């Protein structure tokens, strides 16, 4: 039997793991192929509601996640509407309660400071209950440790952990990171990835270069 293109559940009998791109409805969230989310507490299909927080349409913030990412249970993306404005004498979000204070509805976004979109590269592993703040870019191949609070950009192939998240170490030598960033195996056709599976899994970068 042919496998349907838009599969939500990649693993037979496992309703805790989804291909994220196939459960996303919000046009401000884009997710690459094969990126998966696992949730054994809540329904993983509800990722937009449970994991992408303070992401109000009025702000138009983008969440962009690359291909082949692994996102663990309870990882969360905190968007700009969580950042009460600190440019006024009070952090109380008066513009949000415009009816109460006779303010203009169109100024509602003045309630919060805008730090920008969240961009996650390809082949990124985000650990259990990690929190990623607005404006953060995470490079290809990075690893975000369990329960980390990511407040700064994470360079490619860097492991970070803690609150706030600090670099723990690079995953590979600068040379290998450079090679992987050039090869971009995640953009290969599925057949080529399957053919190179052994090289990917065994860490044989030379084999990745042979076509
Ligand atoms: C980040 C991680 C990948 C690092 O693994 P590792 O390289 O084997 O790390 P080590 O155990 O050798 O620890 C290296 C250092 O990082 C620290 N560290 C490890 N994980 C950390 C975390 N999540 N937060 C903060 N610091 C962490 C260790 O305390 C150690 O610090 P030290 O050098 O000061 O002693 C791993 O600890 C982790 O958090 N994995 C995520 C697991 C997960 O959430 N899985 C979900 C299912 S997919």
mmCIF file of C-alpha atoms and ligand atoms in Angstrom:
data_model
loop_
_atom_site.group_PDB
_atom_site.id
_atom_site.type_symbol
_atom_site.label_atom_id
_atom_site.label_comp_id
_atom_site.label_asym_id
_atom_site.label_seq_id
_atom_site.Cartn_x
_atom_site.Cartn_y
_atom_site.Cartn_z
ATOM 1 C CA UNK A 1 0.000 0.000 0.000
ATOM 2 C CA UNK A 2 1.344 3.464 -0.928
ATOM 3 C CA UNK A 3 2.243 5.697 2.031
ATOM 4 C CA UNK A 4 0.274 8.976 1.948
ATOM 5 C CA UNK A 5 2.402 12.118 1.465
ATOM 6 C CA UNK A 6 1.078 14.115 4.446
ATOM 7 C CA UNK A 7 1.594 11.726 7.327
ATOM 8 C CA UNK A 8 0.926 13.126 10.811
ATOM 9 C CA UNK A 9 2.203 10.076 12.698
ATOM 10 C CA UNK A 10 5.530 8.761 11.361
ATOM 11 C CA UNK A 11 5.602 5.758 13.690
ATOM 12 C CA UNK A 12 2.913 3.090 13.529
ATOM 13 C CA UNK A 13 1.056 2.902 16.836
ATOM 14 C CA UNK A 14 2.734 6.033 18.293
ATOM 15 C CA UNK A 15 0.303 8.940 18.667
ATOM 16 C CA UNK A 16 2.770 10.895 20.830
ATOM 17 C CA UNK A 17 5.055 11.720 17.899
ATOM 18 C CA UNK A 18 4.078 13.865 14.925
ATOM 19 C CA UNK A 19 5.622 15.303 11.816
ATOM 20 C CA UNK A 20 5.195 18.896 12.884
ATOM 21 C CA UNK A 21 4.686 20.445 9.454
ATOM 22 C CA UNK A 22 1.542 18.353 9.032
ATOM 23 C CA UNK A 23 -0.188 19.641 12.177
ATOM 24 C CA UNK A 24 0.537 23.351 11.677
ATOM 25 C CA UNK A 25 -2.296 25.633 10.532
ATOM 26 C CA UNK A 26 -0.916 29.056 11.456
ATOM 27 C CA UNK A 27 0.557 30.808 8.375
ATOM 28 C CA UNK A 28 3.128 32.498 10.656
ATOM 29 C CA UNK A 29 4.641 29.121 11.561
ATOM 30 C CA UNK A 30 6.654 27.157 9.015
ATOM 31 C CA UNK A 31 8.303 23.819 9.660
ATOM 32 C CA UNK A 32 10.556 21.787 7.394
ATOM 33 C CA UNK A 33 10.131 18.182 6.336
ATOM 34 C CA UNK A 34 10.754 15.357 8.814
ATOM 35 C CA UNK A 35 10.982 17.662 11.819
ATOM 36 C CA UNK A 36 9.251 15.808 14.588
ATOM 37 C CA UNK A 37 7.664 16.667 17.909
ATOM 38 C CA UNK A 38 7.091 14.206 20.732
ATOM 39 C CA UNK A 39 4.680 14.908 23.581
ATOM 40 C CA UNK A 40 3.579 12.328 26.149
ATOM 41 C CA UNK A 41 1.778 14.859 28.372
ATOM 42 C CA UNK A 42 -0.417 16.732 25.909
ATOM 43 C CA UNK A 43 -1.649 15.850 22.441
ATOM 44 C CA UNK A 44 1.308 16.723 20.138
ATOM 45 C CA UNK A 45 -1.178 17.804 17.478
ATOM 46 C CA UNK A 46 -1.883 20.815 19.724
ATOM 47 C CA UNK A 47 1.711 22.114 19.372
ATOM 48 C CA UNK A 48 0.554 25.533 18.145
ATOM 49 C CA UNK A 49 -1.598 26.040 21.251
ATOM 50 C CA UNK A 50 0.613 24.450 23.909
ATOM 51 C CA UNK A 51 4.128 25.202 22.710
ATOM 52 C CA UNK A 52 4.007 28.432 20.704
ATOM 53 C CA UNK A 53 3.075 30.941 23.366
ATOM 54 C CA UNK A 54 2.184 34.664 23.342
ATOM 55 C CA UNK A 55 2.118 34.428 19.568
ATOM 56 C CA UNK A 56 -0.704 36.869 18.841
ATOM 57 C CA UNK A 57 -1.754 37.392 15.198
ATOM 58 C CA UNK A 58 -1.656 41.202 15.634
ATOM 59 C CA UNK A 59 2.126 41.010 15.980
ATOM 60 C CA UNK A 60 2.747 38.917 12.863
ATOM 61 C CA UNK A 61 5.806 37.210 14.442
ATOM 62 C CA UNK A 62 7.223 34.245 12.556
ATOM 63 C CA UNK A 63 8.349 30.887 13.882
ATOM 64 C CA UNK A 64 10.548 29.191 11.307
ATOM 65 C CA UNK A 65 11.846 25.679 12.013
ATOM 66 C CA UNK A 66 14.061 23.798 9.570
ATOM 67 C CA UNK A 67 14.139 20.196 8.430
ATOM 68 C CA UNK A 68 15.051 17.107 10.480
ATOM 69 C CA UNK A 69 14.733 18.804 13.860
ATOM 70 C CA UNK A 70 13.869 16.797 16.971
ATOM 71 C CA UNK A 71 11.718 18.711 19.427
ATOM 72 C CA UNK A 72 11.221 17.125 22.823
ATOM 73 C CA UNK A 73 8.156 17.168 25.023
ATOM 74 C CA UNK A 74 7.260 20.539 26.508
ATOM 75 C CA UNK A 75 9.743 22.661 24.532
ATOM 76 C CA UNK A 76 8.267 26.126 24.226
ATOM 77 C CA UNK A 77 8.686 29.203 22.063
ATOM 78 C CA UNK A 78 7.836 32.458 23.868
ATOM 79 C CA UNK A 79 6.932 35.257 21.497
ATOM 80 C CA UNK A 80 6.930 39.032 21.765
ATOM 81 C CA UNK A 81 3.556 39.526 23.356
ATOM 82 C CA UNK A 82 5.090 38.003 26.503
ATOM 83 C CA UNK A 83 7.482 40.961 26.811
ATOM 84 C CA UNK A 84 5.582 43.676 28.630
ATOM 85 C CA UNK A 85 6.974 46.994 27.519
ATOM 86 C CA UNK A 86 9.790 48.284 29.681
ATOM 87 C CA UNK A 87 9.942 51.638 27.879
ATOM 88 C CA UNK A 88 7.264 53.190 30.066
ATOM 89 C CA UNK A 89 7.062 53.892 33.781
ATOM 90 C CA UNK A 90 4.833 50.846 34.274
ATOM 91 C CA UNK A 91 4.974 47.321 32.841
ATOM 92 C CA UNK A 92 1.174 47.092 33.104
ATOM 93 C CA UNK A 93 -0.127 46.479 29.541
ATOM 94 C CA UNK A 94 -2.538 49.424 29.354
ATOM 95 C CA UNK A 95 -2.813 49.282 25.518
ATOM 96 C CA UNK A 96 -4.124 45.698 25.802
ATOM 97 C CA UNK A 97 -7.019 46.926 27.938
ATOM 98 C CA UNK A 98 -7.810 49.763 25.547
ATOM 99 C CA UNK A 99 -11.545 49.631 26.294
ATOM 100 C CA UNK A 100 -10.980 50.228 30.014
ATOM 101 C CA UNK A 101 -8.656 53.202 29.417
ATOM 102 C CA UNK A 102 -10.187 54.797 26.321
ATOM 103 C CA UNK A 103 -7.131 53.978 24.187
ATOM 104 C CA UNK A 104 -7.013 53.113 20.480
ATOM 105 C CA UNK A 105 -7.488 49.439 19.575
ATOM 106 C CA UNK A 106 -4.901 49.790 16.808
ATOM 107 C CA UNK A 107 -2.201 50.560 19.405
ATOM 108 C CA UNK A 108 -2.657 47.292 21.246
ATOM 109 C CA UNK A 109 0.825 46.035 20.233
ATOM 110 C CA UNK A 110 2.384 48.901 22.218
ATOM 111 C CA UNK A 111 1.864 46.639 25.245
ATOM 112 C CA UNK A 112 4.988 44.712 24.468
ATOM 113 C CA UNK A 113 8.545 45.165 23.216
ATOM 114 C CA UNK A 114 9.196 43.514 19.872
ATOM 115 C CA UNK A 115 12.347 41.401 19.774
ATOM 116 C CA UNK A 116 11.629 39.644 16.481
ATOM 117 C CA UNK A 117 11.027 36.209 15.027
ATOM 118 C CA UNK A 118 12.349 32.837 16.199
ATOM 119 C CA UNK A 119 14.405 30.962 13.628
ATOM 120 C CA UNK A 120 15.532 27.365 14.151
ATOM 121 C CA UNK A 121 17.913 25.791 11.626
ATOM 122 C CA UNK A 122 18.031 22.236 10.331
ATOM 123 C CA UNK A 123 18.960 19.120 12.320
ATOM 124 C CA UNK A 124 18.493 20.948 15.621
ATOM 125 C CA UNK A 125 17.692 18.899 18.727
ATOM 126 C CA UNK A 126 15.667 20.826 21.316
ATOM 127 C CA UNK A 127 15.622 19.086 24.711
ATOM 128 C CA UNK A 128 12.832 18.452 27.175
ATOM 129 C CA UNK A 129 11.018 21.588 28.365
ATOM 130 C CA UNK A 130 13.534 23.994 26.845
ATOM 131 C CA UNK A 131 12.270 27.556 26.428
ATOM 132 C CA UNK A 132 13.314 29.720 23.493
ATOM 133 C CA UNK A 133 12.667 33.445 23.660
ATOM 134 C CA UNK A 134 11.560 35.863 20.930
ATOM 135 C CA UNK A 135 14.237 37.097 18.539
ATOM 136 C CA UNK A 136 16.465 34.019 18.874
ATOM 137 C CA UNK A 137 18.176 32.264 15.970
ATOM 138 C CA UNK A 138 19.427 28.713 16.486
ATOM 139 C CA UNK A 139 21.956 27.483 13.933
ATOM 140 C CA UNK A 140 21.947 24.186 12.026
ATOM 141 C CA UNK A 141 22.959 21.149 14.020
ATOM 142 C CA UNK A 142 22.728 22.826 17.433
ATOM 143 C CA UNK A 143 21.586 21.040 20.587
ATOM 144 C CA UNK A 144 19.524 22.762 23.269
ATOM 145 C CA UNK A 145 19.851 20.980 26.631
ATOM 146 C CA UNK A 146 16.874 19.884 28.684
ATOM 147 C CA UNK A 147 15.169 22.749 30.547
ATOM 148 C CA UNK A 148 17.452 25.389 29.029
ATOM 149 C CA UNK A 149 16.300 28.970 28.736
ATOM 150 C CA UNK A 150 17.663 30.251 25.426
ATOM 151 C CA UNK A 151 18.203 34.009 25.637
ATOM 152 C CA UNK A 152 20.965 34.415 23.026
ATOM 153 C CA UNK A 153 21.535 33.136 19.501
ATOM 154 C CA UNK A 154 23.060 29.665 19.288
ATOM 155 C CA UNK A 155 25.755 29.156 16.611
ATOM 156 C CA UNK A 156 25.617 26.100 14.323
ATOM 157 C CA UNK A 157 26.626 22.750 15.835
ATOM 158 C CA UNK A 158 26.893 24.187 19.341
ATOM 159 C CA UNK A 159 25.521 22.487 22.456
ATOM 160 C CA UNK A 160 24.013 24.888 24.980
ATOM 161 C CA UNK A 161 22.467 24.312 28.382
ATOM 162 C CA UNK A 162 21.282 26.001 31.534
ATOM 163 C CA UNK A 163 19.351 29.073 32.640
ATOM 164 C CA UNK A 164 20.318 31.200 30.822
ATOM 165 C CA UNK A 165 21.673 28.776 28.224
ATOM 166 C CA UNK A 166 25.469 28.940 27.826
ATOM 167 C CA UNK A 167 27.644 27.101 25.311
ATOM 168 C CA UNK A 168 28.778 23.716 26.668
ATOM 169 C CA UNK A 169 30.889 22.749 23.675
ATOM 170 C CA UNK A 170 30.919 22.451 19.894
ATOM 171 C CA UNK A 171 29.746 19.147 18.500
ATOM 172 C CA UNK A 172 32.576 18.810 15.967
ATOM 173 C CA UNK A 173 35.839 20.404 14.842
ATOM 174 C CA UNK A 174 35.573 23.728 12.979
ATOM 175 C CA UNK A 175 36.516 21.859 9.798
ATOM 176 C CA UNK A 176 33.718 19.314 10.125
ATOM 177 C CA UNK A 177 31.216 22.040 11.003
ATOM 178 C CA UNK A 178 32.315 23.944 7.912
ATOM 179 C CA UNK A 179 31.938 20.815 5.759
ATOM 180 C CA UNK A 180 28.499 19.974 7.143
ATOM 181 C CA UNK A 181 27.360 23.560 6.644
ATOM 182 C CA UNK A 182 28.430 23.290 3.013
ATOM 183 C CA UNK A 183 27.051 19.814 2.374
ATOM 184 C CA UNK A 184 23.604 20.630 3.817
ATOM 185 C CA UNK A 185 22.547 16.974 3.629
ATOM 186 C CA UNK A 186 19.050 17.900 4.806
ATOM 187 C CA UNK A 187 18.379 19.468 1.394
ATOM 188 C CA UNK A 188 19.246 16.261 -0.475
ATOM 189 C CA UNK A 189 16.464 14.234 -2.087
ATOM 190 C CA UNK A 190 15.120 11.490 0.171
ATOM 191 C CA UNK A 191 16.729 8.785 -1.987
ATOM 192 C CA UNK A 192 20.190 10.307 -1.503
ATOM 193 C CA UNK A 193 19.707 10.653 2.244
ATOM 194 C CA UNK A 194 18.652 7.006 2.377
ATOM 195 C CA UNK A 195 21.684 5.998 0.311
ATOM 196 C CA UNK A 196 24.006 7.945 2.642
ATOM 197 C CA UNK A 197 22.310 6.814 5.846
ATOM 198 C CA UNK A 198 25.313 4.765 6.895
ATOM 199 C CA UNK A 199 27.675 7.729 6.478
ATOM 200 C CA UNK A 200 25.327 10.078 8.350
ATOM 201 C CA UNK A 201 24.913 7.667 11.231
ATOM 202 C CA UNK A 202 28.548 6.620 11.477
ATOM 203 C CA UNK A 203 29.836 10.191 11.207
ATOM 204 C CA UNK A 204 31.836 9.554 8.043
ATOM 205 C CA UNK A 205 32.051 13.036 6.480
ATOM 206 C CA UNK A 206 34.320 11.900 3.600
ATOM 207 C CA UNK A 207 31.643 9.445 2.485
ATOM 208 C CA UNK A 208 29.099 12.300 2.443
ATOM 209 C CA UNK A 209 31.170 14.078 -0.199
ATOM 210 C CA UNK A 210 31.203 11.144 -2.644
ATOM 211 C CA UNK A 211 28.208 11.433 -4.951
HETATM 212 C C1 LIG B 1 22.826 19.025 26.597
HETATM 213 C C2 LIG B 1 23.133 17.533 26.545
HETATM 214 C C3 LIG B 1 22.858 16.981 25.149
HETATM 215 C C4 LIG B 1 24.636 17.419 26.863
HETATM 216 O O1 LIG B 1 24.988 16.092 26.836
HETATM 217 P P1 LIG B 1 26.532 15.679 27.110
HETATM 218 O O2 LIG B 1 27.395 16.291 26.072
HETATM 219 O O3 LIG B 1 26.574 14.202 27.279
HETATM 220 O O4 LIG B 1 26.786 16.468 28.451
HETATM 221 P P2 LIG B 1 27.595 16.058 29.759
HETATM 222 O O5 LIG B 1 26.721 15.193 30.606
HETATM 223 O O6 LIG B 1 28.962 15.556 29.372
HETATM 224 O O7 LIG B 1 27.737 17.460 30.473
HETATM 225 C C5 LIG B 1 28.602 18.458 29.996
HETATM 226 C C6 LIG B 1 28.382 19.704 30.851
HETATM 227 O O8 LIG B 1 27.117 20.284 30.477
HETATM 228 C C7 LIG B 1 26.279 20.405 31.627
HETATM 229 N N1 LIG B 1 24.916 20.109 31.160
HETATM 230 C C8 LIG B 1 24.487 19.000 30.553
HETATM 231 N N2 LIG B 1 23.181 19.099 30.246
HETATM 232 C C9 LIG B 1 22.785 20.295 30.684
HETATM 233 C C10 LIG B 1 21.539 20.960 30.661
HETATM 234 N N3 LIG B 1 20.441 20.418 30.119
HETATM 235 N N4 LIG B 1 21.482 22.172 31.197
HETATM 236 C C11 LIG B 1 22.591 22.749 31.765
HETATM 237 N N5 LIG B 1 23.786 22.178 31.784
HETATM 238 C C12 LIG B 1 23.885 20.958 31.267
HETATM 239 C C13 LIG B 1 26.822 19.365 32.604
HETATM 240 O O9 LIG B 1 26.492 19.709 33.916
HETATM 241 C C14 LIG B 1 28.304 19.454 32.332
HETATM 242 O O10 LIG B 1 28.806 20.611 32.959
HETATM 243 P P3 LIG B 1 30.342 20.684 33.513
HETATM 244 O O11 LIG B 1 31.225 20.586 32.292
HETATM 245 O O12 LIG B 1 30.395 22.032 34.162
HETATM 246 O O13 LIG B 1 30.502 19.540 34.430
HETATM 247 C C15 LIG B 1 22.272 16.721 27.549
HETATM 248 O O14 LIG B 1 22.720 16.874 28.874
HETATM 249 C C16 LIG B 1 20.793 17.097 27.463
HETATM 250 O O15 LIG B 1 20.286 18.022 28.106
HETATM 251 N N6 LIG B 1 20.061 16.348 26.622
HETATM 252 C C17 LIG B 1 18.683 16.598 26.343
HETATM 253 C C18 LIG B 1 17.890 15.353 26.725
HETATM 254 C C19 LIG B 1 16.453 15.557 26.406
HETATM 255 O O16 LIG B 1 15.858 16.540 26.779
HETATM 256 N N7 LIG B 1 15.869 14.612 25.709
HETATM 257 C C20 LIG B 1 14.477 14.704 25.342
HETATM 258 C C21 LIG B 1 14.052 13.547 24.488
HETATM 259 S S1 LIG B 1 14.450 13.833 22.793
#
